[in-house]
């Protein structure tokens, strides 16, 4: 088969879409995300292919007259490509007790779909600019999160032996830190071993000095065990 300029252009579009999608996916790969280099490359490549098909449909049926029963909507395939990303993006999102992870990866998958569609439609400059902005955001903006004040929700568990019930002392230690707020306190006592367990649901900041708090709690009389885990968002 003779390789004509339309074939070369189609090949160049597919290669460019794969390259741009792969560049965005490489950043996700370095962050240990399951939807990484290969996934975003394939999404961008597939979106480009579907957009090329949408554009080509009009040429395929251009010979039909207005009396024909065939009605074309070149944007339908592209719109369904965007809508279908909801399923793939939803699979990339993981919800923990106190946070949702994978939103950036899901947004990246949605983005590379748009990049692939742009390349398939011949909008090369918007695709290149979008990819460049995305890489700057993904590689550089993440480090600013550490300087932004944000709330975290933590479940602090303190187990005490015998009849010691140092709940007031525990609250006094937590009150020393202005960003630590007690939302709710659960109480559990084993009538056989006489162990008492306090579970305190806290609102904290990402820079809460847990090392100092644990050291202070360990100094309390009768404290046998201290633990903290991620809590559900109230």
mmCIF file with all atom_site columns, C-alpha atoms in Angstrom:
data_model
loop_
_atom_site.group_PDB
_atom_site.id
_atom_site.type_symbol
_atom_site.label_atom_id
_atom_site.label_alt_id
_atom_site.label_comp_id
_atom_site.label_asym_id
_atom_site.label_entity_id
_atom_site.label_seq_id
_atom_site.pdbx_PDB_ins_code
_atom_site.Cartn_x
_atom_site.Cartn_y
_atom_site.Cartn_z
_atom_site.occupancy
_atom_site.B_iso_or_equiv
_atom_site.pdbx_formal_charge
_atom_site.auth_seq_id
_atom_site.auth_comp_id
_atom_site.auth_asym_id
_atom_site.auth_atom_id
_atom_site.pdbx_PDB_model_num
ATOM 1   C CA . UNK A 1 1   ? 0.000   0.000  0.000  1.00 0.00 ? 1   UNK A CA 1
ATOM 2   C CA . UNK A 1 2   ? 1.332   3.401  -0.933 1.00 0.00 ? 2   UNK A CA 1
ATOM 3   C CA . UNK A 1 3   ? 2.081   5.666  1.999  1.00 0.00 ? 3   UNK A CA 1
ATOM 4   C CA . UNK A 1 4   ? 0.467   9.002  1.247  1.00 0.00 ? 4   UNK A CA 1
ATOM 5   C CA . UNK A 1 5   ? 0.642   12.258 3.194  1.00 0.00 ? 5   UNK A CA 1
ATOM 6   C CA . UNK A 1 6   ? -2.698  11.615 4.993  1.00 0.00 ? 6   UNK A CA 1
ATOM 7   C CA . UNK A 1 7   ? -1.275  8.353  6.307  1.00 0.00 ? 7   UNK A CA 1
ATOM 8   C CA . UNK A 1 8   ? 1.893   10.082 7.458  1.00 0.00 ? 8   UNK A CA 1
ATOM 9   C CA . UNK A 1 9   ? -0.160  12.806 9.135  1.00 0.00 ? 9   UNK A CA 1
ATOM 10  C CA . UNK A 1 10  ? -2.324  10.227 10.920 1.00 0.00 ? 10  UNK A CA 1
ATOM 11  C CA . UNK A 1 11  ? 0.775   8.386  12.130 1.00 0.00 ? 11  UNK A CA 1
ATOM 12  C CA . UNK A 1 12  ? 2.343   11.635 13.333 1.00 0.00 ? 12  UNK A CA 1
ATOM 13  C CA . UNK A 1 13  ? -0.836  12.498 15.251 1.00 0.00 ? 13  UNK A CA 1
ATOM 14  C CA . UNK A 1 14  ? -0.887  9.129  16.990 1.00 0.00 ? 14  UNK A CA 1
ATOM 15  C CA . UNK A 1 15  ? 2.807   9.352  17.898 1.00 0.00 ? 15  UNK A CA 1
ATOM 16  C CA . UNK A 1 16  ? 2.404   12.890 19.251 1.00 0.00 ? 16  UNK A CA 1
ATOM 17  C CA . UNK A 1 17  ? -0.640  11.916 21.321 1.00 0.00 ? 17  UNK A CA 1
ATOM 18  C CA . UNK A 1 18  ? 1.259   8.933  22.734 1.00 0.00 ? 18  UNK A CA 1
ATOM 19  C CA . UNK A 1 19  ? 4.243   11.142 23.567 1.00 0.00 ? 19  UNK A CA 1
ATOM 20  C CA . UNK A 1 20  ? 2.220   13.815 25.340 1.00 0.00 ? 20  UNK A CA 1
ATOM 21  C CA . UNK A 1 21  ? 0.145   11.282 27.260 1.00 0.00 ? 21  UNK A CA 1
ATOM 22  C CA . UNK A 1 22  ? 3.280   9.385  28.232 1.00 0.00 ? 22  UNK A CA 1
ATOM 23  C CA . UNK A 1 23  ? 4.956   12.530 29.554 1.00 0.00 ? 23  UNK A CA 1
ATOM 24  C CA . UNK A 1 24  ? 2.069   13.205 31.928 1.00 0.00 ? 24  UNK A CA 1
ATOM 25  C CA . UNK A 1 25  ? 1.876   9.542  32.904 1.00 0.00 ? 25  UNK A CA 1
ATOM 26  C CA . UNK A 1 26  ? 5.586   9.408  33.716 1.00 0.00 ? 26  UNK A CA 1
ATOM 27  C CA . UNK A 1 27  ? 5.053   11.871 36.584 1.00 0.00 ? 27  UNK A CA 1
ATOM 28  C CA . UNK A 1 28  ? 2.227   9.711  37.971 1.00 0.00 ? 28  UNK A CA 1
ATOM 29  C CA . UNK A 1 29  ? 4.458   6.635  37.619 1.00 0.00 ? 29  UNK A CA 1
ATOM 30  C CA . UNK A 1 30  ? 7.163   8.237  39.770 1.00 0.00 ? 30  UNK A CA 1
ATOM 31  C CA . UNK A 1 31  ? 4.527   8.789  42.481 1.00 0.00 ? 31  UNK A CA 1
ATOM 32  C CA . UNK A 1 32  ? 3.698   5.082  42.577 1.00 0.00 ? 32  UNK A CA 1
ATOM 33  C CA . UNK A 1 33  ? 0.234   5.440  41.021 1.00 0.00 ? 33  UNK A CA 1
ATOM 34  C CA . UNK A 1 34  ? -1.213  2.379  39.291 1.00 0.00 ? 34  UNK A CA 1
ATOM 35  C CA . UNK A 1 35  ? -2.490  4.569  36.440 1.00 0.00 ? 35  UNK A CA 1
ATOM 36  C CA . UNK A 1 36  ? 0.955   5.650  35.308 1.00 0.00 ? 36  UNK A CA 1
ATOM 37  C CA . UNK A 1 37  ? 2.996   5.825  32.119 1.00 0.00 ? 37  UNK A CA 1
ATOM 38  C CA . UNK A 1 38  ? 1.361   3.032  30.132 1.00 0.00 ? 38  UNK A CA 1
ATOM 39  C CA . UNK A 1 39  ? -2.200  3.894  31.169 1.00 0.00 ? 39  UNK A CA 1
ATOM 40  C CA . UNK A 1 40  ? -2.059  7.576  30.278 1.00 0.00 ? 40  UNK A CA 1
ATOM 41  C CA . UNK A 1 41  ? -0.214  6.824  27.041 1.00 0.00 ? 41  UNK A CA 1
ATOM 42  C CA . UNK A 1 42  ? -2.929  4.402  25.963 1.00 0.00 ? 42  UNK A CA 1
ATOM 43  C CA . UNK A 1 43  ? -5.717  6.773  27.017 1.00 0.00 ? 43  UNK A CA 1
ATOM 44  C CA . UNK A 1 44  ? -4.247  9.658  25.028 1.00 0.00 ? 44  UNK A CA 1
ATOM 45  C CA . UNK A 1 45  ? -3.543  7.399  22.046 1.00 0.00 ? 45  UNK A CA 1
ATOM 46  C CA . UNK A 1 46  ? -7.067  5.966  22.092 1.00 0.00 ? 46  UNK A CA 1
ATOM 47  C CA . UNK A 1 47  ? -8.636  9.408  22.400 1.00 0.00 ? 47  UNK A CA 1
ATOM 48  C CA . UNK A 1 48  ? -6.618  10.616 19.422 1.00 0.00 ? 48  UNK A CA 1
ATOM 49  C CA . UNK A 1 49  ? -7.744  7.628  17.376 1.00 0.00 ? 49  UNK A CA 1
ATOM 50  C CA . UNK A 1 50  ? -11.405 8.227  18.255 1.00 0.00 ? 50  UNK A CA 1
ATOM 51  C CA . UNK A 1 51  ? -11.135 11.919 17.395 1.00 0.00 ? 51  UNK A CA 1
ATOM 52  C CA . UNK A 1 52  ? -9.567  11.089 14.044 1.00 0.00 ? 52  UNK A CA 1
ATOM 53  C CA . UNK A 1 53  ? -12.451 8.741  13.393 1.00 0.00 ? 53  UNK A CA 1
ATOM 54  C CA . UNK A 1 54  ? -14.941 11.481 14.288 1.00 0.00 ? 54  UNK A CA 1
ATOM 55  C CA . UNK A 1 55  ? -13.296 13.915 11.891 1.00 0.00 ? 55  UNK A CA 1
ATOM 56  C CA . UNK A 1 56  ? -13.078 11.288 9.144  1.00 0.00 ? 56  UNK A CA 1
ATOM 57  C CA . UNK A 1 57  ? -16.758 10.339 9.385  1.00 0.00 ? 57  UNK A CA 1
ATOM 58  C CA . UNK A 1 58  ? -17.781 13.533 7.638  1.00 0.00 ? 58  UNK A CA 1
ATOM 59  C CA . UNK A 1 59  ? -15.471 12.772 4.722  1.00 0.00 ? 59  UNK A CA 1
ATOM 60  C CA . UNK A 1 60  ? -16.716 9.186  4.516  1.00 0.00 ? 60  UNK A CA 1
ATOM 61  C CA . UNK A 1 61  ? -20.332 10.233 3.992  1.00 0.00 ? 61  UNK A CA 1
ATOM 62  C CA . UNK A 1 62  ? -19.778 13.543 2.181  1.00 0.00 ? 62  UNK A CA 1
ATOM 63  C CA . UNK A 1 63  ? -21.184 12.072 -1.049 1.00 0.00 ? 63  UNK A CA 1
ATOM 64  C CA . UNK A 1 64  ? -24.650 11.608 0.498  1.00 0.00 ? 64  UNK A CA 1
ATOM 65  C CA . UNK A 1 65  ? -27.319 14.173 -0.277 1.00 0.00 ? 65  UNK A CA 1
ATOM 66  C CA . UNK A 1 66  ? -29.565 15.957 2.168  1.00 0.00 ? 66  UNK A CA 1
ATOM 67  C CA . UNK A 1 67  ? -32.312 13.479 1.295  1.00 0.00 ? 67  UNK A CA 1
ATOM 68  C CA . UNK A 1 68  ? -30.318 10.621 2.788  1.00 0.00 ? 68  UNK A CA 1
ATOM 69  C CA . UNK A 1 69  ? -31.527 9.015  6.009  1.00 0.00 ? 69  UNK A CA 1
ATOM 70  C CA . UNK A 1 70  ? -27.964 9.070  7.393  1.00 0.00 ? 70  UNK A CA 1
ATOM 71  C CA . UNK A 1 71  ? -27.438 11.803 9.983  1.00 0.00 ? 71  UNK A CA 1
ATOM 72  C CA . UNK A 1 72  ? -23.918 12.482 11.221 1.00 0.00 ? 72  UNK A CA 1
ATOM 73  C CA . UNK A 1 73  ? -22.714 14.061 14.442 1.00 0.00 ? 73  UNK A CA 1
ATOM 74  C CA . UNK A 1 74  ? -18.889 14.239 14.356 1.00 0.00 ? 74  UNK A CA 1
ATOM 75  C CA . UNK A 1 75  ? -18.743 15.288 17.991 1.00 0.00 ? 75  UNK A CA 1
ATOM 76  C CA . UNK A 1 76  ? -20.633 12.281 19.337 1.00 0.00 ? 76  UNK A CA 1
ATOM 77  C CA . UNK A 1 77  ? -17.660 9.912  19.500 1.00 0.00 ? 77  UNK A CA 1
ATOM 78  C CA . UNK A 1 78  ? -15.534 12.565 21.220 1.00 0.00 ? 78  UNK A CA 1
ATOM 79  C CA . UNK A 1 79  ? -18.243 13.289 23.773 1.00 0.00 ? 79  UNK A CA 1
ATOM 80  C CA . UNK A 1 80  ? -18.585 9.612  24.624 1.00 0.00 ? 80  UNK A CA 1
ATOM 81  C CA . UNK A 1 81  ? -14.801 9.355  24.964 1.00 0.00 ? 81  UNK A CA 1
ATOM 82  C CA . UNK A 1 82  ? -14.914 12.062 27.640 1.00 0.00 ? 82  UNK A CA 1
ATOM 83  C CA . UNK A 1 83  ? -17.930 10.498 29.379 1.00 0.00 ? 83  UNK A CA 1
ATOM 84  C CA . UNK A 1 84  ? -16.335 7.049  29.460 1.00 0.00 ? 84  UNK A CA 1
ATOM 85  C CA . UNK A 1 85  ? -13.369 8.451  31.368 1.00 0.00 ? 85  UNK A CA 1
ATOM 86  C CA . UNK A 1 86  ? -15.632 8.607  34.417 1.00 0.00 ? 86  UNK A CA 1
ATOM 87  C CA . UNK A 1 87  ? -15.370 4.831  34.772 1.00 0.00 ? 87  UNK A CA 1
ATOM 88  C CA . UNK A 1 88  ? -11.603 4.727  34.366 1.00 0.00 ? 88  UNK A CA 1
ATOM 89  C CA . UNK A 1 89  ? -11.092 7.766  36.576 1.00 0.00 ? 89  UNK A CA 1
ATOM 90  C CA . UNK A 1 90  ? -13.376 6.327  39.243 1.00 0.00 ? 90  UNK A CA 1
ATOM 91  C CA . UNK A 1 91  ? -11.205 3.222  39.375 1.00 0.00 ? 91  UNK A CA 1
ATOM 92  C CA . UNK A 1 92  ? -8.142  5.368  40.079 1.00 0.00 ? 92  UNK A CA 1
ATOM 93  C CA . UNK A 1 93  ? -9.715  7.004  43.148 1.00 0.00 ? 93  UNK A CA 1
ATOM 94  C CA . UNK A 1 94  ? -9.197  5.361  46.537 1.00 0.00 ? 94  UNK A CA 1
ATOM 95  C CA . UNK A 1 95  ? -11.123 6.560  49.576 1.00 0.00 ? 95  UNK A CA 1
ATOM 96  C CA . UNK A 1 96  ? -9.502  6.153  52.962 1.00 0.00 ? 96  UNK A CA 1
ATOM 97  C CA . UNK A 1 97  ? -10.982 6.843  56.369 1.00 0.00 ? 97  UNK A CA 1
ATOM 98  C CA . UNK A 1 98  ? -10.029 10.473 56.368 1.00 0.00 ? 98  UNK A CA 1
ATOM 99  C CA . UNK A 1 99  ? -8.993  11.299 52.836 1.00 0.00 ? 99  UNK A CA 1
ATOM 100 C CA . UNK A 1 100 ? -9.551  10.587 49.185 1.00 0.00 ? 100 UNK A CA 1
ATOM 101 C CA . UNK A 1 101 ? -6.515  9.600  47.141 1.00 0.00 ? 101 UNK A CA 1
ATOM 102 C CA . UNK A 1 102 ? -6.143  9.350  43.391 1.00 0.00 ? 102 UNK A CA 1
ATOM 103 C CA . UNK A 1 103 ? -8.045  12.497 42.432 1.00 0.00 ? 103 UNK A CA 1
ATOM 104 C CA . UNK A 1 104 ? -4.986  13.955 40.695 1.00 0.00 ? 104 UNK A CA 1
ATOM 105 C CA . UNK A 1 105 ? -4.472  10.736 38.751 1.00 0.00 ? 105 UNK A CA 1
ATOM 106 C CA . UNK A 1 106 ? -8.142  10.642 37.752 1.00 0.00 ? 106 UNK A CA 1
ATOM 107 C CA . UNK A 1 107 ? -7.937  14.276 36.647 1.00 0.00 ? 107 UNK A CA 1
ATOM 108 C CA . UNK A 1 108 ? -4.792  13.425 34.690 1.00 0.00 ? 108 UNK A CA 1
ATOM 109 C CA . UNK A 1 109 ? -6.598  10.639 32.849 1.00 0.00 ? 109 UNK A CA 1
ATOM 110 C CA . UNK A 1 110 ? -9.398  13.039 31.979 1.00 0.00 ? 110 UNK A CA 1
ATOM 111 C CA . UNK A 1 111 ? -6.832  15.594 30.856 1.00 0.00 ? 111 UNK A CA 1
ATOM 112 C CA . UNK A 1 112 ? -4.878  13.273 28.561 1.00 0.00 ? 112 UNK A CA 1
ATOM 113 C CA . UNK A 1 113 ? -8.178  12.303 26.960 1.00 0.00 ? 113 UNK A CA 1
ATOM 114 C CA . UNK A 1 114 ? -8.612  15.948 26.019 1.00 0.00 ? 114 UNK A CA 1
ATOM 115 C CA . UNK A 1 115 ? -5.004  16.144 24.836 1.00 0.00 ? 115 UNK A CA 1
ATOM 116 C CA . UNK A 1 116 ? -5.515  13.122 22.599 1.00 0.00 ? 116 UNK A CA 1
ATOM 117 C CA . UNK A 1 117 ? -8.743  14.555 21.197 1.00 0.00 ? 117 UNK A CA 1
ATOM 118 C CA . UNK A 1 118 ? -6.992  17.850 20.419 1.00 0.00 ? 118 UNK A CA 1
ATOM 119 C CA . UNK A 1 119 ? -4.158  16.114 18.605 1.00 0.00 ? 119 UNK A CA 1
ATOM 120 C CA . UNK A 1 120 ? -6.649  14.012 16.662 1.00 0.00 ? 120 UNK A CA 1
ATOM 121 C CA . UNK A 1 121 ? -8.516  17.171 15.635 1.00 0.00 ? 121 UNK A CA 1
ATOM 122 C CA . UNK A 1 122 ? -5.302  18.883 14.538 1.00 0.00 ? 122 UNK A CA 1
ATOM 123 C CA . UNK A 1 123 ? -5.140  21.361 17.449 1.00 0.00 ? 123 UNK A CA 1
ATOM 124 C CA . UNK A 1 124 ? -1.456  20.767 18.103 1.00 0.00 ? 124 UNK A CA 1
ATOM 125 C CA . UNK A 1 125 ? -0.555  24.016 19.871 1.00 0.00 ? 125 UNK A CA 1
ATOM 126 C CA . UNK A 1 126 ? -3.335  23.746 22.516 1.00 0.00 ? 126 UNK A CA 1
ATOM 127 C CA . UNK A 1 127 ? -2.314  20.138 23.143 1.00 0.00 ? 127 UNK A CA 1
ATOM 128 C CA . UNK A 1 128 ? 1.345   21.092 23.569 1.00 0.00 ? 128 UNK A CA 1
ATOM 129 C CA . UNK A 1 129 ? 0.578   24.080 25.814 1.00 0.00 ? 129 UNK A CA 1
ATOM 130 C CA . UNK A 1 130 ? -1.816  22.005 27.954 1.00 0.00 ? 130 UNK A CA 1
ATOM 131 C CA . UNK A 1 131 ? 0.794   19.279 28.378 1.00 0.00 ? 131 UNK A CA 1
ATOM 132 C CA . UNK A 1 132 ? 3.453   21.837 29.335 1.00 0.00 ? 132 UNK A CA 1
ATOM 133 C CA . UNK A 1 133 ? 1.235   23.506 31.936 1.00 0.00 ? 133 UNK A CA 1
ATOM 134 C CA . UNK A 1 134 ? 0.220   20.118 33.334 1.00 0.00 ? 134 UNK A CA 1
ATOM 135 C CA . UNK A 1 135 ? 3.828   19.000 33.750 1.00 0.00 ? 135 UNK A CA 1
ATOM 136 C CA . UNK A 1 136 ? 4.726   22.240 35.544 1.00 0.00 ? 136 UNK A CA 1
ATOM 137 C CA . UNK A 1 137 ? 1.771   21.794 37.905 1.00 0.00 ? 137 UNK A CA 1
ATOM 138 C CA . UNK A 1 138 ? 2.395   18.097 38.571 1.00 0.00 ? 138 UNK A CA 1
ATOM 139 C CA . UNK A 1 139 ? 6.143   18.387 39.133 1.00 0.00 ? 139 UNK A CA 1
ATOM 140 C CA . UNK A 1 140 ? 6.286   21.653 41.072 1.00 0.00 ? 140 UNK A CA 1
ATOM 141 C CA . UNK A 1 141 ? 3.003   22.544 42.742 1.00 0.00 ? 141 UNK A CA 1
ATOM 142 C CA . UNK A 1 142 ? 2.918   19.452 44.963 1.00 0.00 ? 142 UNK A CA 1
ATOM 143 C CA . UNK A 1 143 ? 5.734   20.780 47.142 1.00 0.00 ? 143 UNK A CA 1
ATOM 144 C CA . UNK A 1 144 ? 3.662   23.864 48.070 1.00 0.00 ? 144 UNK A CA 1
ATOM 145 C CA . UNK A 1 145 ? 1.086   21.659 49.817 1.00 0.00 ? 145 UNK A CA 1
ATOM 146 C CA . UNK A 1 146 ? 3.435   21.331 52.795 1.00 0.00 ? 146 UNK A CA 1
ATOM 147 C CA . UNK A 1 147 ? 3.271   25.093 53.401 1.00 0.00 ? 147 UNK A CA 1
ATOM 148 C CA . UNK A 1 148 ? -0.520  25.303 53.297 1.00 0.00 ? 148 UNK A CA 1
ATOM 149 C CA . UNK A 1 149 ? -2.436  24.887 56.583 1.00 0.00 ? 149 UNK A CA 1
ATOM 150 C CA . UNK A 1 150 ? -4.803  21.955 56.292 1.00 0.00 ? 150 UNK A CA 1
ATOM 151 C CA . UNK A 1 151 ? -6.833  19.934 58.758 1.00 0.00 ? 151 UNK A CA 1
ATOM 152 C CA . UNK A 1 152 ? -6.320  16.233 59.403 1.00 0.00 ? 152 UNK A CA 1
ATOM 153 C CA . UNK A 1 153 ? -8.533  13.952 61.444 1.00 0.00 ? 153 UNK A CA 1
ATOM 154 C CA . UNK A 1 154 ? -6.856  11.510 63.808 1.00 0.00 ? 154 UNK A CA 1
ATOM 155 C CA . UNK A 1 155 ? -8.012  8.826  66.218 1.00 0.00 ? 155 UNK A CA 1
ATOM 156 C CA . UNK A 1 156 ? -5.833  8.781  69.339 1.00 0.00 ? 156 UNK A CA 1
ATOM 157 C CA . UNK A 1 157 ? -6.099  5.660  71.525 1.00 0.00 ? 157 UNK A CA 1
ATOM 158 C CA . UNK A 1 158 ? -4.680  5.528  75.054 1.00 0.00 ? 158 UNK A CA 1
ATOM 159 C CA . UNK A 1 159 ? -4.868  2.320  77.108 1.00 0.00 ? 159 UNK A CA 1
ATOM 160 C CA . UNK A 1 160 ? -4.420  2.493  80.870 1.00 0.00 ? 160 UNK A CA 1
ATOM 161 C CA . UNK A 1 161 ? -4.049  -0.284 83.440 1.00 0.00 ? 161 UNK A CA 1
ATOM 162 C CA . UNK A 1 162 ? -5.937  -0.931 86.648 1.00 0.00 ? 162 UNK A CA 1
ATOM 163 C CA . UNK A 1 163 ? -8.079  1.895  87.983 1.00 0.00 ? 163 UNK A CA 1
ATOM 164 C CA . UNK A 1 164 ? -6.007  4.781  86.628 1.00 0.00 ? 164 UNK A CA 1
ATOM 165 C CA . UNK A 1 165 ? -8.204  7.059  84.529 1.00 0.00 ? 165 UNK A CA 1
ATOM 166 C CA . UNK A 1 166 ? -6.002  9.971  83.434 1.00 0.00 ? 166 UNK A CA 1
ATOM 167 C CA . UNK A 1 167 ? -8.513  11.428 80.972 1.00 0.00 ? 167 UNK A CA 1
ATOM 168 C CA . UNK A 1 168 ? -8.148  14.942 82.354 1.00 0.00 ? 168 UNK A CA 1
ATOM 169 C CA . UNK A 1 169 ? -4.349  14.779 82.085 1.00 0.00 ? 169 UNK A CA 1
ATOM 170 C CA . UNK A 1 170 ? -4.649  13.529 78.489 1.00 0.00 ? 170 UNK A CA 1
ATOM 171 C CA . UNK A 1 171 ? -6.889  16.443 77.577 1.00 0.00 ? 171 UNK A CA 1
ATOM 172 C CA . UNK A 1 172 ? -4.520  18.891 79.299 1.00 0.00 ? 172 UNK A CA 1
ATOM 173 C CA . UNK A 1 173 ? -1.589  17.600 77.226 1.00 0.00 ? 173 UNK A CA 1
ATOM 174 C CA . UNK A 1 174 ? -3.578  17.939 74.000 1.00 0.00 ? 174 UNK A CA 1
ATOM 175 C CA . UNK A 1 175 ? -4.733  21.429 75.019 1.00 0.00 ? 175 UNK A CA 1
ATOM 176 C CA . UNK A 1 176 ? -1.098  22.562 75.032 1.00 0.00 ? 176 UNK A CA 1
ATOM 177 C CA . UNK A 1 177 ? -1.202  22.486 71.221 1.00 0.00 ? 177 UNK A CA 1
ATOM 178 C CA . UNK A 1 178 ? -3.513  25.143 69.814 1.00 0.00 ? 178 UNK A CA 1
ATOM 179 C CA . UNK A 1 179 ? -4.233  23.309 66.550 1.00 0.00 ? 179 UNK A CA 1
ATOM 180 C CA . UNK A 1 180 ? -5.365  20.096 68.286 1.00 0.00 ? 180 UNK A CA 1
ATOM 181 C CA . UNK A 1 181 ? -9.102  19.994 68.895 1.00 0.00 ? 181 UNK A CA 1
ATOM 182 C CA . UNK A 1 182 ? -10.965 17.114 70.573 1.00 0.00 ? 182 UNK A CA 1
ATOM 183 C CA . UNK A 1 183 ? -14.106 16.317 68.601 1.00 0.00 ? 183 UNK A CA 1
ATOM 184 C CA . UNK A 1 184 ? -15.352 13.293 70.538 1.00 0.00 ? 184 UNK A CA 1
ATOM 185 C CA . UNK A 1 185 ? -14.167 10.909 73.254 1.00 0.00 ? 185 UNK A CA 1
ATOM 186 C CA . UNK A 1 186 ? -15.019 7.199  73.471 1.00 0.00 ? 186 UNK A CA 1
ATOM 187 C CA . UNK A 1 187 ? -14.586 5.185  76.648 1.00 0.00 ? 187 UNK A CA 1
ATOM 188 C CA . UNK A 1 188 ? -14.116 1.424  77.028 1.00 0.00 ? 188 UNK A CA 1
ATOM 189 C CA . UNK A 1 189 ? -13.321 -0.533 80.193 1.00 0.00 ? 189 UNK A CA 1
ATOM 190 C CA . UNK A 1 190 ? -12.578 -4.239 80.549 1.00 0.00 ? 190 UNK A CA 1
ATOM 191 C CA . UNK A 1 191 ? -14.220 -5.335 83.805 1.00 0.00 ? 191 UNK A CA 1
ATOM 192 C CA . UNK A 1 192 ? -11.973 -8.406 84.126 1.00 0.00 ? 192 UNK A CA 1
ATOM 193 C CA . UNK A 1 193 ? -8.533  -6.893 83.465 1.00 0.00 ? 193 UNK A CA 1
ATOM 194 C CA . UNK A 1 194 ? -9.607  -3.441 84.698 1.00 0.00 ? 194 UNK A CA 1
ATOM 195 C CA . UNK A 1 195 ? -8.011  -1.902 81.608 1.00 0.00 ? 195 UNK A CA 1
ATOM 196 C CA . UNK A 1 196 ? -9.427  1.401  80.425 1.00 0.00 ? 196 UNK A CA 1
ATOM 197 C CA . UNK A 1 197 ? -9.176  2.572  76.825 1.00 0.00 ? 197 UNK A CA 1
ATOM 198 C CA . UNK A 1 198 ? -9.858  6.125  75.669 1.00 0.00 ? 198 UNK A CA 1
ATOM 199 C CA . UNK A 1 199 ? -10.390 6.829  71.973 1.00 0.00 ? 199 UNK A CA 1
ATOM 200 C CA . UNK A 1 200 ? -10.248 10.512 71.162 1.00 0.00 ? 200 UNK A CA 1
ATOM 201 C CA . UNK A 1 201 ? -11.250 11.750 67.714 1.00 0.00 ? 201 UNK A CA 1
ATOM 202 C CA . UNK A 1 202 ? -9.108  14.800 66.998 1.00 0.00 ? 202 UNK A CA 1
ATOM 203 C CA . UNK A 1 203 ? -8.891  17.572 64.454 1.00 0.00 ? 203 UNK A CA 1
ATOM 204 C CA . UNK A 1 204 ? -5.202  18.355 63.921 1.00 0.00 ? 204 UNK A CA 1
ATOM 205 C CA . UNK A 1 205 ? -2.827  19.986 61.453 1.00 0.00 ? 205 UNK A CA 1
ATOM 206 C CA . UNK A 1 206 ? -0.390  18.180 59.210 1.00 0.00 ? 206 UNK A CA 1
ATOM 207 C CA . UNK A 1 207 ? 2.541   19.513 61.271 1.00 0.00 ? 207 UNK A CA 1
ATOM 208 C CA . UNK A 1 208 ? 1.227   18.355 64.662 1.00 0.00 ? 208 UNK A CA 1
ATOM 209 C CA . UNK A 1 209 ? 4.240   17.276 66.823 1.00 0.00 ? 209 UNK A CA 1
ATOM 210 C CA . UNK A 1 210 ? 3.047   13.747 67.550 1.00 0.00 ? 210 UNK A CA 1
ATOM 211 C CA . UNK A 1 211 ? 6.440   12.749 68.931 1.00 0.00 ? 211 UNK A CA 1
ATOM 212 C CA . UNK A 1 212 ? 6.183   15.280 71.744 1.00 0.00 ? 212 UNK A CA 1
ATOM 213 C CA . UNK A 1 213 ? 2.564   14.388 72.459 1.00 0.00 ? 213 UNK A CA 1
ATOM 214 C CA . UNK A 1 214 ? 3.318   10.665 72.695 1.00 0.00 ? 214 UNK A CA 1
ATOM 215 C CA . UNK A 1 215 ? 6.316   11.310 74.954 1.00 0.00 ? 215 UNK A CA 1
ATOM 216 C CA . UNK A 1 216 ? 4.139   13.318 77.327 1.00 0.00 ? 216 UNK A CA 1
ATOM 217 C CA . UNK A 1 217 ? 1.402   10.668 77.331 1.00 0.00 ? 217 UNK A CA 1
ATOM 218 C CA . UNK A 1 218 ? 3.913   7.920  78.120 1.00 0.00 ? 218 UNK A CA 1
ATOM 219 C CA . UNK A 1 219 ? 4.916   9.793  81.252 1.00 0.00 ? 219 UNK A CA 1
ATOM 220 C CA . UNK A 1 220 ? 1.411   9.503  82.720 1.00 0.00 ? 220 UNK A CA 1
ATOM 221 C CA . UNK A 1 221 ? 0.973   6.954  85.449 1.00 0.00 ? 221 UNK A CA 1
ATOM 222 C CA . UNK A 1 222 ? -0.683  3.725  84.356 1.00 0.00 ? 222 UNK A CA 1
ATOM 223 C CA . UNK A 1 223 ? -0.489  4.319  80.594 1.00 0.00 ? 223 UNK A CA 1
ATOM 224 C CA . UNK A 1 224 ? 0.313   1.033  78.844 1.00 0.00 ? 224 UNK A CA 1
ATOM 225 C CA . UNK A 1 225 ? -0.268  1.758  75.168 1.00 0.00 ? 225 UNK A CA 1
ATOM 226 C CA . UNK A 1 226 ? -0.570  4.821  72.914 1.00 0.00 ? 226 UNK A CA 1
ATOM 227 C CA . UNK A 1 227 ? -1.588  4.701  69.258 1.00 0.00 ? 227 UNK A CA 1
ATOM 228 C CA . UNK A 1 228 ? -2.992  7.033  66.636 1.00 0.00 ? 228 UNK A CA 1
ATOM 229 C CA . UNK A 1 229 ? -4.529  6.271  63.254 1.00 0.00 ? 229 UNK A CA 1
ATOM 230 C CA . UNK A 1 230 ? -6.340  8.061  60.458 1.00 0.00 ? 230 UNK A CA 1
ATOM 231 C CA . UNK A 1 231 ? -9.908  8.904  61.437 1.00 0.00 ? 231 UNK A CA 1
ATOM 232 C CA . UNK A 1 232 ? -13.028 9.354  59.356 1.00 0.00 ? 232 UNK A CA 1
ATOM 233 C CA . UNK A 1 233 ? -13.887 12.843 58.202 1.00 0.00 ? 233 UNK A CA 1
ATOM 234 C CA . UNK A 1 234 ? -16.847 14.043 60.304 1.00 0.00 ? 234 UNK A CA 1
#
